[in-house]
Short mmCIF file of C-alpha atoms and ligand atoms in Angstrom, two decimals:
data_model
loop_
_atom_site.label_atom_id
_atom_site.label_comp_id
_atom_site.label_asym_id
_atom_site.label_seq_id
_atom_site.Cartn_x
_atom_site.Cartn_y
_atom_site.Cartn_z
CA MET U 8 -11.47 4.84 -65.33
CA LEU U 9 -14.63 3.64 -63.61
CA HIS U 10 -14.75 6.91 -61.73
CA GLN U 11 -14.33 8.89 -64.93
CA ALA U 12 -17.26 7.04 -66.40
CA GLY U 13 -19.37 8.13 -63.45
CA TYR U 14 -19.41 4.83 -61.53
CA GLN U 15 -18.47 4.25 -57.92
CA ALA U 16 -15.40 2.09 -57.47
CA TYR U 17 -13.52 0.90 -54.39
CA LEU U 18 -10.56 -1.23 -53.58
CA VAL U 19 -11.70 -3.97 -51.24
CA GLY U 20 -10.65 -7.29 -49.78
CA GLY U 21 -7.16 -8.66 -49.34
CA GLY U 22 -5.36 -5.73 -50.96
CA VAL U 23 -6.76 -3.14 -48.56
CA ARG U 24 -6.40 -5.48 -45.59
CA ASP U 25 -2.78 -6.33 -46.34
CA LEU U 26 -1.83 -2.69 -46.89
CA LEU U 27 -3.34 -1.71 -43.55
CA LEU U 28 -1.46 -4.57 -41.88
CA GLY U 29 1.75 -3.40 -43.49
CA GLN U 30 1.98 -6.54 -45.64
CA GLN U 31 2.62 -6.69 -49.35
CA PRO U 32 -0.74 -7.21 -51.10
CA LYS U 33 -0.85 -10.12 -53.49
CA ASP U 34 -3.42 -8.51 -55.75
CA PHE U 35 -6.16 -5.93 -55.76
CA ASP U 36 -9.88 -6.48 -55.97
CA VAL U 37 -12.16 -3.71 -57.09
CA THR U 38 -15.86 -3.46 -56.47
CA THR U 39 -18.20 -1.16 -58.31
CA ASN U 40 -21.81 -0.32 -59.01
CA ALA U 41 -21.18 -0.91 -62.71
CA THR U 42 -22.45 -4.28 -63.96
CA PRO U 43 -19.93 -6.71 -65.50
CA GLU U 44 -21.24 -5.78 -68.94
CA GLN U 45 -20.75 -2.08 -68.22
CA VAL U 46 -17.23 -2.79 -66.99
CA LYS U 47 -16.49 -4.75 -70.12
CA ALA U 48 -17.66 -1.86 -72.28
CA LEU U 49 -15.13 0.44 -70.59
CA PHE U 50 -11.98 -1.66 -70.81
CA ARG U 51 -10.35 -2.98 -73.91
CA ARG U 52 -8.65 -5.88 -72.17
CA CYS U 53 -11.41 -7.36 -70.09
CA ARG U 54 -13.13 -10.73 -69.90
CA LEU U 55 -16.10 -11.87 -67.93
CA ILE U 56 -15.75 -15.04 -65.91
CA GLY U 57 -17.60 -17.11 -63.33
CA ARG U 58 -21.05 -18.61 -63.14
CA ARG U 59 -21.61 -18.94 -59.46
CA PHE U 60 -20.17 -15.51 -59.15
CA ARG U 61 -19.88 -13.35 -62.25
CA LEU U 62 -16.79 -11.13 -62.39
CA ALA U 63 -14.83 -9.01 -64.79
CA HIS U 64 -11.09 -9.57 -65.14
CA VAL U 65 -9.41 -6.40 -66.33
CA LEU U 66 -5.80 -6.24 -67.41
CA VAL U 67 -4.13 -3.00 -66.39
CA GLN U 68 -0.42 -2.70 -67.10
CA ARG U 69 0.00 -6.49 -67.07
CA GLU U 70 -1.72 -6.70 -63.68
CA GLN U 71 -4.98 -8.59 -63.59
CA ILE U 72 -7.58 -6.83 -61.49
CA GLU U 73 -10.77 -8.52 -60.42
CA VAL U 74 -13.76 -6.23 -60.71
CA ALA U 75 -16.93 -7.37 -58.99
CA THR U 76 -20.28 -5.64 -58.96
CA PHE U 77 -21.83 -4.87 -55.55
CA ARG U 78 -23.81 -7.94 -54.48
CA SER U 79 -26.85 -7.96 -52.29
CA GLY U 80 -26.20 -11.47 -51.07
CA GLU U 81 -29.92 -11.68 -50.29
CA ALA U 82 -31.92 -14.02 -52.45
CA ALA U 83 -28.75 -15.71 -53.57
CA GLU U 84 -29.61 -19.06 -55.07
CA GLN U 85 -29.12 -21.85 -52.53
CA SER U 86 -28.88 -25.62 -52.64
CA GLU U 87 -31.05 -27.81 -50.42
CA GLN U 88 -28.36 -27.80 -47.74
CA GLY U 89 -28.33 -24.01 -47.73
CA MET U 90 -25.17 -23.65 -49.77
CA ILE U 91 -25.03 -20.69 -52.12
CA VAL U 92 -24.83 -21.97 -55.68
CA ARG U 93 -25.16 -18.62 -57.40
CA ASP U 94 -25.00 -15.04 -56.25
CA ASN U 95 -25.46 -12.53 -59.00
CA ARG U 96 -28.09 -10.28 -57.46
CA TYR U 97 -26.67 -6.78 -57.55
CA GLY U 98 -27.08 -4.41 -54.62
CA THR U 99 -25.66 -1.45 -52.76
CA ILE U 100 -22.21 -1.12 -51.27
CA ALA U 101 -23.63 -1.55 -47.76
CA GLN U 102 -25.25 -4.82 -48.83
CA ASP U 103 -22.03 -5.82 -50.54
CA ALA U 104 -20.16 -5.42 -47.26
CA LEU U 105 -22.54 -7.79 -45.48
CA ARG U 106 -22.12 -10.64 -47.93
CA ARG U 107 -18.33 -10.63 -47.60
CA ASP U 108 -16.70 -13.19 -45.33
CA PHE U 109 -14.62 -11.57 -42.59
CA THR U 110 -14.87 -8.03 -41.24
CA LEU U 111 -11.27 -7.22 -42.12
CA ASN U 112 -11.98 -8.25 -45.70
CA ALA U 113 -14.85 -5.76 -46.00
CA LEU U 114 -13.03 -2.45 -45.89
CA TYR U 115 -13.63 -0.19 -48.88
CA PHE U 116 -10.94 2.21 -50.02
CA ASN U 117 -11.88 5.04 -52.35
CA SER U 118 -8.81 6.03 -54.31
CA MET U 119 -10.43 9.28 -55.47
CA ASP U 120 -10.63 10.89 -52.05
CA GLY U 121 -8.51 8.48 -49.99
CA THR U 122 -11.41 7.55 -47.67
CA LEU U 123 -11.89 4.17 -46.05
CA THR U 124 -15.44 2.95 -45.48
CA ASP U 125 -16.15 0.36 -42.82
CA TYR U 126 -19.70 -1.04 -42.44
CA VAL U 127 -18.91 -4.01 -40.22
CA GLY U 128 -16.31 -2.98 -37.65
CA GLY U 129 -13.46 -4.30 -39.74
CA LEU U 130 -11.00 -1.58 -38.76
CA GLU U 131 -11.39 -2.27 -35.06
CA ASP U 132 -10.95 -6.03 -35.66
CA LEU U 133 -7.90 -5.31 -37.77
CA ARG U 134 -6.41 -3.26 -34.96
CA GLN U 135 -7.08 -6.05 -32.47
CA GLY U 136 -5.89 -8.73 -34.88
CA VAL U 137 -9.22 -10.51 -34.80
CA ILE U 138 -10.73 -12.52 -37.64
CA ARG U 139 -14.48 -12.32 -37.34
CA LEU U 140 -17.10 -13.67 -39.68
CA ILE U 141 -19.72 -11.09 -40.62
CA GLY U 142 -23.23 -12.05 -39.44
CA ASP U 143 -24.18 -15.38 -37.89
CA PRO U 144 -21.06 -17.55 -38.15
CA ARG U 145 -22.80 -20.93 -38.42
CA GLN U 146 -25.09 -19.70 -41.14
CA ARG U 147 -22.24 -18.08 -43.05
CA TYR U 148 -20.24 -21.33 -42.95
CA ILE U 149 -23.25 -23.32 -44.11
CA GLU U 150 -23.79 -20.87 -46.99
CA ASP U 151 -20.24 -21.41 -48.12
CA PRO U 152 -18.16 -24.06 -46.33
CA VAL U 153 -14.98 -22.87 -48.05
CA ARG U 154 -15.05 -20.09 -45.46
CA LEU U 155 -13.93 -22.72 -42.93
CA LEU U 156 -10.68 -23.02 -44.85
CA ARG U 157 -10.41 -19.29 -45.46
CA ALA U 158 -10.62 -18.77 -41.70
CA VAL U 159 -7.66 -21.10 -41.22
CA ARG U 160 -5.78 -19.45 -44.07
CA PHE U 161 -6.12 -15.97 -42.63
CA VAL U 162 -5.07 -17.16 -39.17
CA THR U 163 -1.80 -18.50 -40.51
CA LYS U 164 -1.28 -15.81 -43.13
CA LEU U 165 -2.04 -12.78 -41.00
CA GLY U 166 -1.05 -14.15 -37.61
CA CYS U 167 -4.45 -13.03 -36.29
CA GLN U 168 -6.78 -14.77 -33.83
CA LEU U 169 -10.26 -16.07 -34.59
CA ALA U 170 -13.11 -14.50 -32.65
CA PRO U 171 -14.61 -17.22 -30.38
CA GLU U 172 -17.94 -17.44 -32.27
CA THR U 173 -16.05 -17.61 -35.53
CA GLU U 174 -13.79 -20.35 -34.24
CA ALA U 175 -16.25 -22.68 -32.53
CA PRO U 176 -17.99 -23.98 -35.69
CA LEU U 177 -14.65 -24.98 -37.18
CA PHE U 178 -14.64 -27.99 -34.88
CA GLU U 179 -18.12 -29.07 -35.96
CA LEU U 180 -18.84 -28.10 -39.52
CA GLY U 181 -15.93 -29.66 -41.39
CA HIS U 182 -18.20 -32.28 -42.95
CA LEU U 183 -19.84 -29.50 -44.97
CA LEU U 184 -16.72 -29.44 -47.12
CA ASP U 185 -17.81 -32.78 -48.58
CA ALA U 186 -20.43 -30.94 -50.62
CA VAL U 187 -17.98 -28.44 -52.11
CA PRO U 188 -16.94 -29.20 -55.70
CA ALA U 189 -13.44 -30.67 -55.80
CA ALA U 190 -12.14 -27.95 -58.12
CA ARG U 191 -12.97 -25.17 -55.70
CA LEU U 192 -11.61 -27.11 -52.75
CA THR U 193 -8.42 -27.74 -54.68
CA ASP U 194 -7.85 -24.02 -55.25
CA GLU U 195 -8.30 -23.25 -51.59
CA VAL U 196 -6.21 -26.17 -50.33
CA LEU U 197 -3.35 -25.30 -52.66
CA LYS U 198 -3.50 -21.69 -51.48
CA LEU U 199 -3.31 -22.98 -47.92
CA PHE U 200 -0.29 -25.19 -48.48
CA MET U 201 1.62 -23.08 -51.01
CA SER U 202 1.48 -19.90 -48.96
CA GLY U 203 4.77 -20.38 -47.16
CA LYS U 204 2.87 -21.22 -43.97
CA ALA U 205 2.32 -24.90 -44.63
CA VAL U 206 3.58 -26.08 -41.23
CA ALA U 207 1.18 -23.84 -39.34
CA THR U 208 -1.61 -24.67 -41.78
CA PHE U 209 -1.16 -28.38 -41.21
CA GLN U 210 -1.27 -27.92 -37.43
CA GLN U 211 -4.40 -25.78 -37.61
CA LEU U 212 -6.21 -28.15 -39.96
CA GLU U 213 -5.41 -31.03 -37.68
CA HIS U 214 -6.46 -29.08 -34.60
CA TYR U 215 -9.90 -28.37 -36.05
CA GLY U 216 -10.39 -31.85 -37.45
CA LEU U 217 -10.40 -30.46 -40.98
CA LEU U 218 -7.38 -32.47 -42.06
CA ALA U 219 -9.44 -35.62 -41.77
CA ILE U 220 -11.88 -34.22 -44.32
CA LEU U 221 -9.25 -33.02 -46.78
CA PHE U 222 -6.66 -35.77 -46.37
CA ARG U 223 -8.52 -38.64 -44.80
CA GLN U 224 -5.91 -41.26 -45.70
CA THR U 225 -3.13 -39.21 -44.16
CA THR U 226 -5.07 -38.60 -40.99
CA GLU U 227 -5.91 -42.26 -40.62
CA HIS U 228 -2.31 -43.18 -41.12
CA LEU U 229 -1.15 -40.65 -38.55
CA ALA U 230 -3.47 -42.22 -36.03
CA LEU U 231 -1.60 -45.53 -36.28
CA ALA U 232 0.67 -45.80 -33.30
CA ASP U 233 3.20 -48.11 -34.97
CA ASP U 234 4.44 -45.49 -37.39
CA LEU U 235 7.27 -43.19 -36.39
CA ILE U 236 8.20 -41.82 -39.78
CA THR U 237 5.05 -40.22 -41.14
CA ARG U 238 4.72 -37.23 -38.88
CA PRO U 239 8.38 -36.21 -38.95
CA LEU U 240 8.41 -36.67 -42.72
CA ILE U 241 5.38 -34.43 -43.16
CA GLU U 242 6.60 -31.81 -40.71
CA GLN U 243 10.05 -31.69 -42.22
CA GLY U 244 8.66 -31.69 -45.75
CA LEU U 245 6.33 -28.79 -45.05
CA LEU U 246 9.10 -26.94 -43.25
CA ASN U 247 11.44 -27.32 -46.22
CA SER U 248 8.66 -26.08 -48.45
CA ASP U 249 8.03 -23.00 -46.27
CA GLN U 250 11.74 -22.27 -46.29
CA ARG U 251 11.83 -22.45 -50.07
CA VAL U 252 8.94 -20.00 -50.30
CA ALA U 253 10.73 -17.67 -47.88
CA GLN U 254 13.78 -17.79 -50.12
CA GLY U 255 11.72 -17.15 -53.24
CA LEU U 256 12.35 -20.65 -54.62
CA PRO U 257 9.68 -22.51 -56.55
CA ILE U 258 7.56 -25.21 -54.93
CA THR U 259 5.16 -27.62 -56.53
CA PRO U 260 1.92 -29.15 -55.24
CA ALA U 261 3.20 -32.46 -56.61
CA PHE U 262 5.90 -32.53 -53.95
CA LEU U 263 3.46 -31.60 -51.17
CA PHE U 264 1.13 -34.39 -52.17
CA ALA U 265 4.05 -36.79 -52.40
CA VAL U 266 4.92 -35.88 -48.81
CA LEU U 267 1.39 -36.01 -47.44
CA LEU U 268 0.48 -39.35 -49.01
CA TRP U 269 3.76 -41.24 -49.03
CA ALA U 270 3.20 -43.28 -45.90
CA THR U 271 -0.24 -44.30 -47.10
CA VAL U 272 1.11 -45.37 -50.47
CA ARG U 273 3.86 -47.40 -48.95
CA ARG U 274 1.52 -49.09 -46.57
CA ALA U 275 -0.79 -50.02 -49.42
CA ALA U 276 2.19 -51.24 -51.47
CA ARG U 277 3.39 -53.47 -48.64
CA HIS U 278 -0.05 -54.89 -48.32
CA LEU U 279 -0.09 -55.78 -52.01
CA GLN U 280 3.38 -57.27 -51.74
CA ALA U 281 2.30 -59.42 -48.84
CA ASN U 282 -0.37 -60.76 -51.17
CA GLY U 283 2.17 -61.70 -53.80
CA THR U 284 2.47 -58.63 -56.04
CA ASP U 285 6.02 -57.73 -57.07
CA PRO U 286 7.42 -54.62 -55.37
CA TYR U 287 7.49 -52.26 -58.34
CA PRO U 288 3.98 -52.97 -59.65
CA ALA U 289 2.79 -52.91 -56.05
CA LEU U 290 4.08 -49.37 -55.66
CA HIS U 291 2.32 -48.29 -58.86
CA GLN U 292 -0.97 -49.91 -57.96
CA ALA U 293 -0.82 -48.40 -54.50
CA ALA U 294 -0.07 -44.98 -55.98
CA ASP U 295 -3.04 -45.30 -58.33
CA SER U 296 -5.48 -46.20 -55.63
CA VAL U 297 -4.27 -43.61 -53.11
CA LEU U 298 -4.29 -40.82 -55.69
CA ALA U 299 -7.72 -41.89 -56.95
CA GLN U 300 -9.16 -41.68 -53.44
CA GLN U 301 -7.51 -38.33 -52.80
CA ASN U 302 -8.82 -37.03 -56.10
CA GLN U 303 -12.39 -37.49 -54.97
CA VAL U 304 -11.85 -34.68 -52.48
CA ILE U 305 -9.12 -32.58 -54.03
CA ALA U 306 -8.75 -32.73 -57.78
CA LEU U 307 -5.06 -32.20 -58.25
CA PRO U 308 -4.46 -31.35 -61.94
CA LYS U 309 -3.12 -34.30 -63.93
CA ARG U 310 0.31 -32.81 -64.55
CA PHE U 311 0.84 -32.63 -60.79
CA SER U 312 -0.49 -36.06 -59.88
CA ALA U 313 1.64 -37.54 -62.67
CA MET U 314 4.66 -35.90 -61.11
CA THR U 315 3.70 -37.14 -57.63
CA ARG U 316 3.58 -40.64 -59.06
CA ASP U 317 7.03 -40.18 -60.67
CA ILE U 318 8.49 -38.98 -57.39
CA TRP U 319 7.20 -42.09 -55.65
CA ALA U 320 8.20 -44.49 -58.42
CA MET U 321 11.76 -43.19 -58.40
CA GLN U 322 12.06 -43.91 -54.69
CA PHE U 323 12.09 -47.52 -55.73
CA SER U 324 14.97 -46.92 -58.12
CA PHE U 325 17.01 -45.07 -55.52
CA GLN U 326 17.43 -48.31 -53.61
CA THR U 327 20.00 -49.54 -56.10
CA THR U 328 23.31 -47.77 -56.47
CA LYS U 329 24.44 -49.07 -59.84
CA SER U 330 25.98 -46.55 -62.18
CA ARG U 331 24.20 -47.77 -65.31
CA ARG U 332 20.73 -47.46 -63.83
CA ALA U 333 21.69 -44.25 -62.07
CA ALA U 334 22.76 -42.69 -65.36
CA ARG U 335 19.28 -43.31 -66.70
CA LEU U 336 17.57 -42.04 -63.58
CA VAL U 337 19.34 -38.67 -63.42
CA ARG U 338 18.08 -37.89 -66.90
CA HIS U 339 14.47 -38.28 -65.81
CA PRO U 340 12.76 -34.85 -66.01
CA LYS U 341 11.49 -35.20 -62.44
CA PHE U 342 14.74 -36.54 -61.05
CA ARG U 343 15.45 -33.38 -59.03
CA ALA U 344 12.11 -33.49 -57.21
CA ALA U 345 12.41 -37.22 -56.57
CA TYR U 346 15.96 -36.79 -55.29
CA ASP U 347 14.86 -33.97 -52.97
CA PHE U 348 12.11 -36.25 -51.70
CA MET U 349 14.62 -39.06 -51.08
CA LEU U 350 16.83 -36.64 -49.13
CA LEU U 351 13.82 -35.65 -47.06
CA ARG U 352 13.20 -39.32 -46.30
CA ALA U 353 16.85 -39.72 -45.33
CA GLN U 354 16.52 -36.73 -43.01
CA VAL U 355 13.91 -38.57 -40.97
CA GLY U 356 15.61 -41.95 -41.13
CA ASP U 357 13.41 -43.44 -43.84
CA VAL U 358 16.36 -43.99 -46.19
CA ASP U 359 19.88 -45.18 -45.33
CA ALA U 360 22.29 -42.27 -44.98
CA ALA U 361 24.80 -44.25 -47.06
CA ILE U 362 22.37 -44.50 -49.97
CA ALA U 363 21.48 -40.81 -49.75
CA ASP U 364 25.19 -39.94 -49.72
CA TRP U 365 25.87 -42.12 -52.73
CA TRP U 366 23.17 -40.34 -54.72
CA THR U 367 24.30 -36.95 -53.54
CA ARG U 368 27.79 -37.62 -54.80
CA TYR U 369 26.51 -39.20 -57.98
CA GLN U 370 24.13 -36.41 -58.92
CA ALA U 371 26.73 -33.75 -58.10
CA ARG U 372 28.90 -35.26 -60.82
CA HIS U 373 26.26 -36.35 -63.34
CA GLY U 374 22.98 -34.78 -62.34
CA PRO U 375 21.01 -31.79 -63.55
CA ALA U 376 21.64 -28.32 -62.16
CA PRO U 377 19.63 -27.47 -59.05
CA SER U 378 16.20 -26.00 -59.70
CA ARG U 379 17.08 -22.54 -58.45
CA ALA U 380 16.90 -20.82 -61.78
CA ARG U 381 13.51 -22.19 -62.67
CA ARG U 382 10.60 -19.82 -62.72
CA LYS U 383 7.95 -20.04 -60.07
CA ARG U 384 5.35 -22.74 -60.88
P1 ATP W 82 -5.86 -13.12 -50.64
O1 ATP W 82 -6.03 -12.44 -51.98
O2 ATP W 82 -4.76 -12.64 -49.83
O3 ATP W 82 -5.91 -14.59 -50.77
P2 ATP W 82 -8.46 -12.05 -50.22
O4 ATP W 82 -9.19 -11.68 -48.97
O5 ATP W 82 -8.21 -10.96 -51.21
O6 ATP W 82 -7.14 -12.76 -49.77
P3 ATP W 82 -9.86 -13.30 -52.36
O7 ATP W 82 -10.19 -14.73 -52.57
O8 ATP W 82 -9.00 -12.60 -53.32
O9 ATP W 82 -9.25 -13.21 -50.90
O10 ATP W 82 -11.25 -12.56 -52.22
C1 ATP W 82 -11.38 -11.15 -52.25
C2 ATP W 82 -12.49 -10.68 -51.33
O11 ATP W 82 -13.74 -11.25 -51.73
C3 ATP W 82 -12.32 -11.12 -49.88
O12 ATP W 82 -11.49 -10.25 -49.17
C4 ATP W 82 -13.74 -11.10 -49.39
O13 ATP W 82 -14.17 -9.78 -49.10
C5 ATP W 82 -14.50 -11.60 -50.58
N1 ATP W 82 -14.66 -13.07 -50.56
C6 ATP W 82 -13.85 -13.98 -51.12
N2 ATP W 82 -14.27 -15.23 -50.92
C7 ATP W 82 -15.40 -15.11 -50.21
C8 ATP W 82 -16.33 -16.06 -49.68
N3 ATP W 82 -16.14 -17.37 -49.84
N4 ATP W 82 -17.39 -15.58 -49.00
C9 ATP W 82 -17.57 -14.24 -48.85
N5 ATP W 82 -16.74 -13.33 -49.29
C10 ATP W 82 -15.66 -13.73 -49.99
MG1 MG W 83 -7.37 -11.12 -53.20
#
């Protein structure tokens, strides 16, 4: 369509990269010399989005395709710290290649003649399995600190290695993420943990000291020597989640956050209890304060944080095995998630096996059907 109208148009980014790696592309991004307004004029089902980065979303046979105009990257508007706040200066395809993040994300496929254009050595890096930032790595991370997390994501997703100059700043520049708006960080962090590679992601983030920026409370808790539950709980929880993704089962960020922050919440709750608060209100207050702190960095949408809170609150109710209360609990809309979380705790010795067994038998007779049939997210 763009071609027919006389514009240049290329497939670029993850779609091209994944195809060349023999992986199933998640989506396709198109880049063109047409401006967003010109793109909009061509397609009936098209909307323009983005401020920092203006794009056209085009619906083609129920697939949403992102169409971006070649950017020059130069003279992009920057904050005082050197972060790009807006980049809508249009340029040539060669300039567009240079403002992309990694070389293997800057391969341009022309569907008209089947040619692949490579301005930055991306093909060679792809062959070698190397993730390499285009240009001066430090500067590119400073421009957009989210690239730190993208580097980690592509390592775990593609099973590639970071080039040494691309890797080194990861250890040092994590603090730059503090300046990234929570909404954008949330998107990237959820992509990282929902990808089916959550175990590897967690290890990498910890390795580079990035976990401490994203989940400070969790990191601090993990550093406490007296706690033998937290790490196994997180590792097992992330593993279960990866296995669900591999089986095509749905996962929810609410559960991941419940796993990552549980130990912190319980610690805070115990502290409140020691100061005279009753156990149940203590759990709620602790949940509030832990979620509020976490929200300053990663703004989990309300519907998810509400569910995280429900999962935690129900852990309290699982302690009693009385049929009348149980009957009420199994009807709770988030019972299944809370029950799964309790089983996870039992797996690592955080809940009595006898209690877990009781609930397993009880919910088999009275509980809701397993979540298998539910649609993803
Ligand atoms: P996936 O879709 O598998 O998550 P992707 O590489 O397609 O991976 P997108 O976020 O869809 O990632 O971005 C599409 C392309 O846009 C990237 O391949 C890259 O060329 C460019 N890009 C995305 N984010 C950035 C960024 N922060 N800095 C520079 N270029 C970027
Ligand atoms: Mg993509």
